[in-house]
Amino acid sequence: NIERGLPSNLIKSFYQDKNGFLWIGSDAGLVQFDGNEIVNYTHHIASHYVKDIKEFNDTTFIVVTDDDVYKVTYHLSVYNFKSISELYNQTDFFFDYPKKVFVDSSKRIWVGGLQSVFCIDSTDINTFNFDESEIADSYFRSFQFFEDSENRIYILSYYGSLFRFDENEKGVTLIDSKL
């Protein structure tokens, strides 16, 4: 809680890295907790509105804020924060208020924005825009993701429409309009 050093009592996400540190994201920033001490890392990200944190691999995790997505790599206790738009040399790129992140078995990073879904692979950022009827009217939640046993990626809109990513077409197909 705030009395013990958290920047906010409104926690949006948390993640435990392979070093055993707990990372806590809130609308007031990003902190690391080692079991005793809270260390503030908000100065490493442009926005203090942290929405989601997910593991990418054993030495990297993803942090989503209201205006960007960060890859955080670490070795021992040294953490390096890099903006996805910076890593891909897309300085004019805007993530459309990202809320949710998902890392699939192919190590693609899927980000749910307010009006769009972004798929970040090893070489590019792909944007999938949705019909206005699928756009969330909430700044708290957007698109959700899951992967089935055959490694197919599904996207669920705020209003309950189910989409599947088509690997061959590199596009998104509507499966069911209202679950």
XYZ file of C-alpha atoms in Angstrom:
179
model
C 0.000 0.000 0.000
C 0.989 3.660 -0.166
C 2.119 3.706 3.463
C 4.724 1.007 2.678
C 6.025 2.734 -0.475
C 3.730 1.829 -3.367
C 3.022 4.824 -5.609
C -0.705 3.943 -5.636
C -3.133 1.488 -4.057
C -4.683 0.917 -7.514
C -2.588 -1.958 -8.890
C -3.092 -2.795 -12.582
C -0.554 -5.601 -13.037
C 2.264 -7.499 -11.400
C 4.945 -9.927 -12.514
C 7.719 -11.879 -10.799
C 10.958 -12.016 -12.799
C 13.505 -14.854 -12.785
C 15.584 -12.971 -10.194
C 12.624 -13.260 -7.811
C 11.720 -9.565 -7.886
C 8.058 -8.628 -7.988
C 7.250 -5.839 -10.474
C 4.097 -3.863 -9.726
C 2.386 -1.579 -12.238
C -0.164 1.061 -11.300
C -1.554 4.353 -12.589
C 1.232 6.010 -10.618
C 4.179 4.095 -12.025
C 6.294 0.951 -11.982
C 8.066 -0.383 -8.910
C 10.174 -3.394 -8.025
C 9.765 -5.208 -4.710
C 12.431 -7.592 -3.384
C 10.448 -8.749 -0.357
C 11.724 -5.934 1.841
C 12.265 -2.773 -0.185
C 10.307 -1.015 -2.941
C 12.370 0.618 -5.698
C 10.673 3.039 -8.088
C 11.439 2.535 -11.821
C 8.905 5.045 -13.170
C 11.726 7.308 -14.396
C 12.594 4.612 -17.000
C 9.243 4.935 -18.800
C 7.584 7.935 -20.453
C 4.132 7.448 -18.904
C 3.455 6.560 -15.283
C 0.202 4.766 -16.275
C 1.321 1.114 -16.285
C -1.388 -1.216 -17.598
C 0.169 -4.673 -18.003
C 3.373 -6.664 -17.470
C 4.155 -10.041 -19.061
C 7.144 -12.345 -19.421
C 8.779 -12.483 -22.856
C 11.583 -14.941 -22.042
C 13.931 -15.796 -19.169
C 15.722 -12.430 -19.346
C 13.072 -10.103 -20.763
C 9.615 -8.896 -19.806
C 7.170 -6.499 -21.449
C 5.711 -3.402 -19.763
C 2.672 -1.665 -21.278
C 1.946 1.968 -20.450
C -0.747 4.286 -21.789
C 1.487 5.510 -24.595
C 4.129 2.873 -25.307
C 5.317 -0.689 -24.855
C 8.728 -1.493 -23.355
C 11.018 -4.487 -23.521
C 12.874 -4.754 -20.227
C 15.957 -6.963 -20.375
C 17.989 -7.904 -17.363
C 21.175 -9.624 -16.360
C 21.793 -10.173 -12.661
C 20.329 -6.982 -11.189
C 20.850 -4.586 -14.138
C 17.632 -3.702 -15.973
C 17.583 -2.085 -19.420
C 14.350 -0.429 -20.620
C 13.798 0.006 -24.395
C 10.684 1.389 -26.027
C 9.310 -0.885 -28.778
C 8.858 2.110 -31.081
C 12.510 3.026 -30.438
C 13.697 -0.549 -31.049
C 11.874 -0.608 -34.405
C 12.928 2.947 -35.377
C 9.298 4.076 -35.452
C 9.577 7.380 -33.635
C 6.242 8.660 -34.994
C 4.386 5.458 -34.064
C 1.469 5.667 -31.616
C 0.147 2.593 -29.776
C -3.464 3.830 -29.365
C -3.677 3.650 -25.551
C -2.488 0.051 -25.088
C -4.060 -1.902 -22.235
C -3.180 -5.584 -22.587
C -0.157 -7.577 -23.731
C 0.148 -11.235 -24.725
C 3.247 -13.142 -25.824
C 2.495 -16.127 -28.049
C 4.515 -19.324 -28.487
C 6.271 -17.796 -31.539
C 7.442 -14.902 -29.327
C 5.256 -12.360 -31.077
C 4.024 -9.613 -28.795
C 0.302 -8.844 -29.120
C -0.913 -5.528 -27.730
C -4.562 -4.557 -27.326
C -5.149 -0.863 -27.839
C -8.329 1.129 -27.588
C -9.201 0.789 -31.308
C -6.551 -1.558 -32.666
C -4.471 -4.653 -32.056
C -0.737 -4.610 -32.669
C 1.398 -7.644 -33.464
C 5.106 -7.145 -32.896
C 7.379 -9.801 -34.335
C 11.155 -9.901 -34.700
C 11.148 -7.479 -37.654
C 7.999 -5.367 -37.713
C 4.972 -3.875 -35.959
C 1.684 -4.814 -37.653
C -1.532 -2.954 -36.897
C -5.010 -4.479 -37.154
C -7.832 -1.949 -37.035
C -11.324 -3.015 -36.078
C -14.792 -1.872 -37.006
C -16.123 0.932 -34.828
C -18.666 -1.472 -33.271
C -15.751 -3.408 -31.658
C -14.032 -0.406 -30.133
C -14.089 -0.313 -26.352
C -15.844 2.591 -24.682
C -13.654 2.030 -21.629
C -10.126 3.171 -20.961
C -9.761 0.268 -18.540
C -9.984 -2.684 -20.917
C -9.669 -3.415 -24.609
C -8.903 -6.584 -26.543
C -8.010 -9.900 -24.883
C -5.849 -12.667 -26.391
C -5.378 -16.409 -26.132
C -3.610 -19.179 -28.035
C -5.077 -22.643 -28.543
C -3.270 -26.012 -28.538
C -2.643 -25.669 -32.291
C -0.917 -22.288 -31.765
C -3.736 -20.271 -33.325
C -4.144 -16.778 -31.922
C -7.615 -15.559 -30.944
C -8.660 -12.017 -30.130
C -11.753 -11.181 -28.087
C -13.164 -7.684 -28.405
C -14.560 -5.671 -25.518
C -18.088 -6.375 -26.809
C -17.621 -10.138 -27.171
C -16.716 -10.684 -30.817
C -14.175 -13.431 -31.403
C -11.503 -13.073 -34.101
C -8.699 -15.387 -35.228
C -5.359 -14.341 -36.647
C -4.814 -15.899 -40.089
C -1.127 -16.829 -40.437
C -1.323 -17.141 -44.228
C -3.166 -13.895 -44.882
C -1.499 -12.022 -42.017
C -4.918 -10.685 -41.124
C -7.722 -11.067 -38.599
C -10.936 -12.985 -39.368
C -14.233 -12.728 -37.477
C -15.228 -16.126 -35.993
C -18.287 -15.170 -33.925
C -19.857 -11.733 -33.560
C -21.289 -12.171 -30.063
C -20.130 -14.769 -27.602
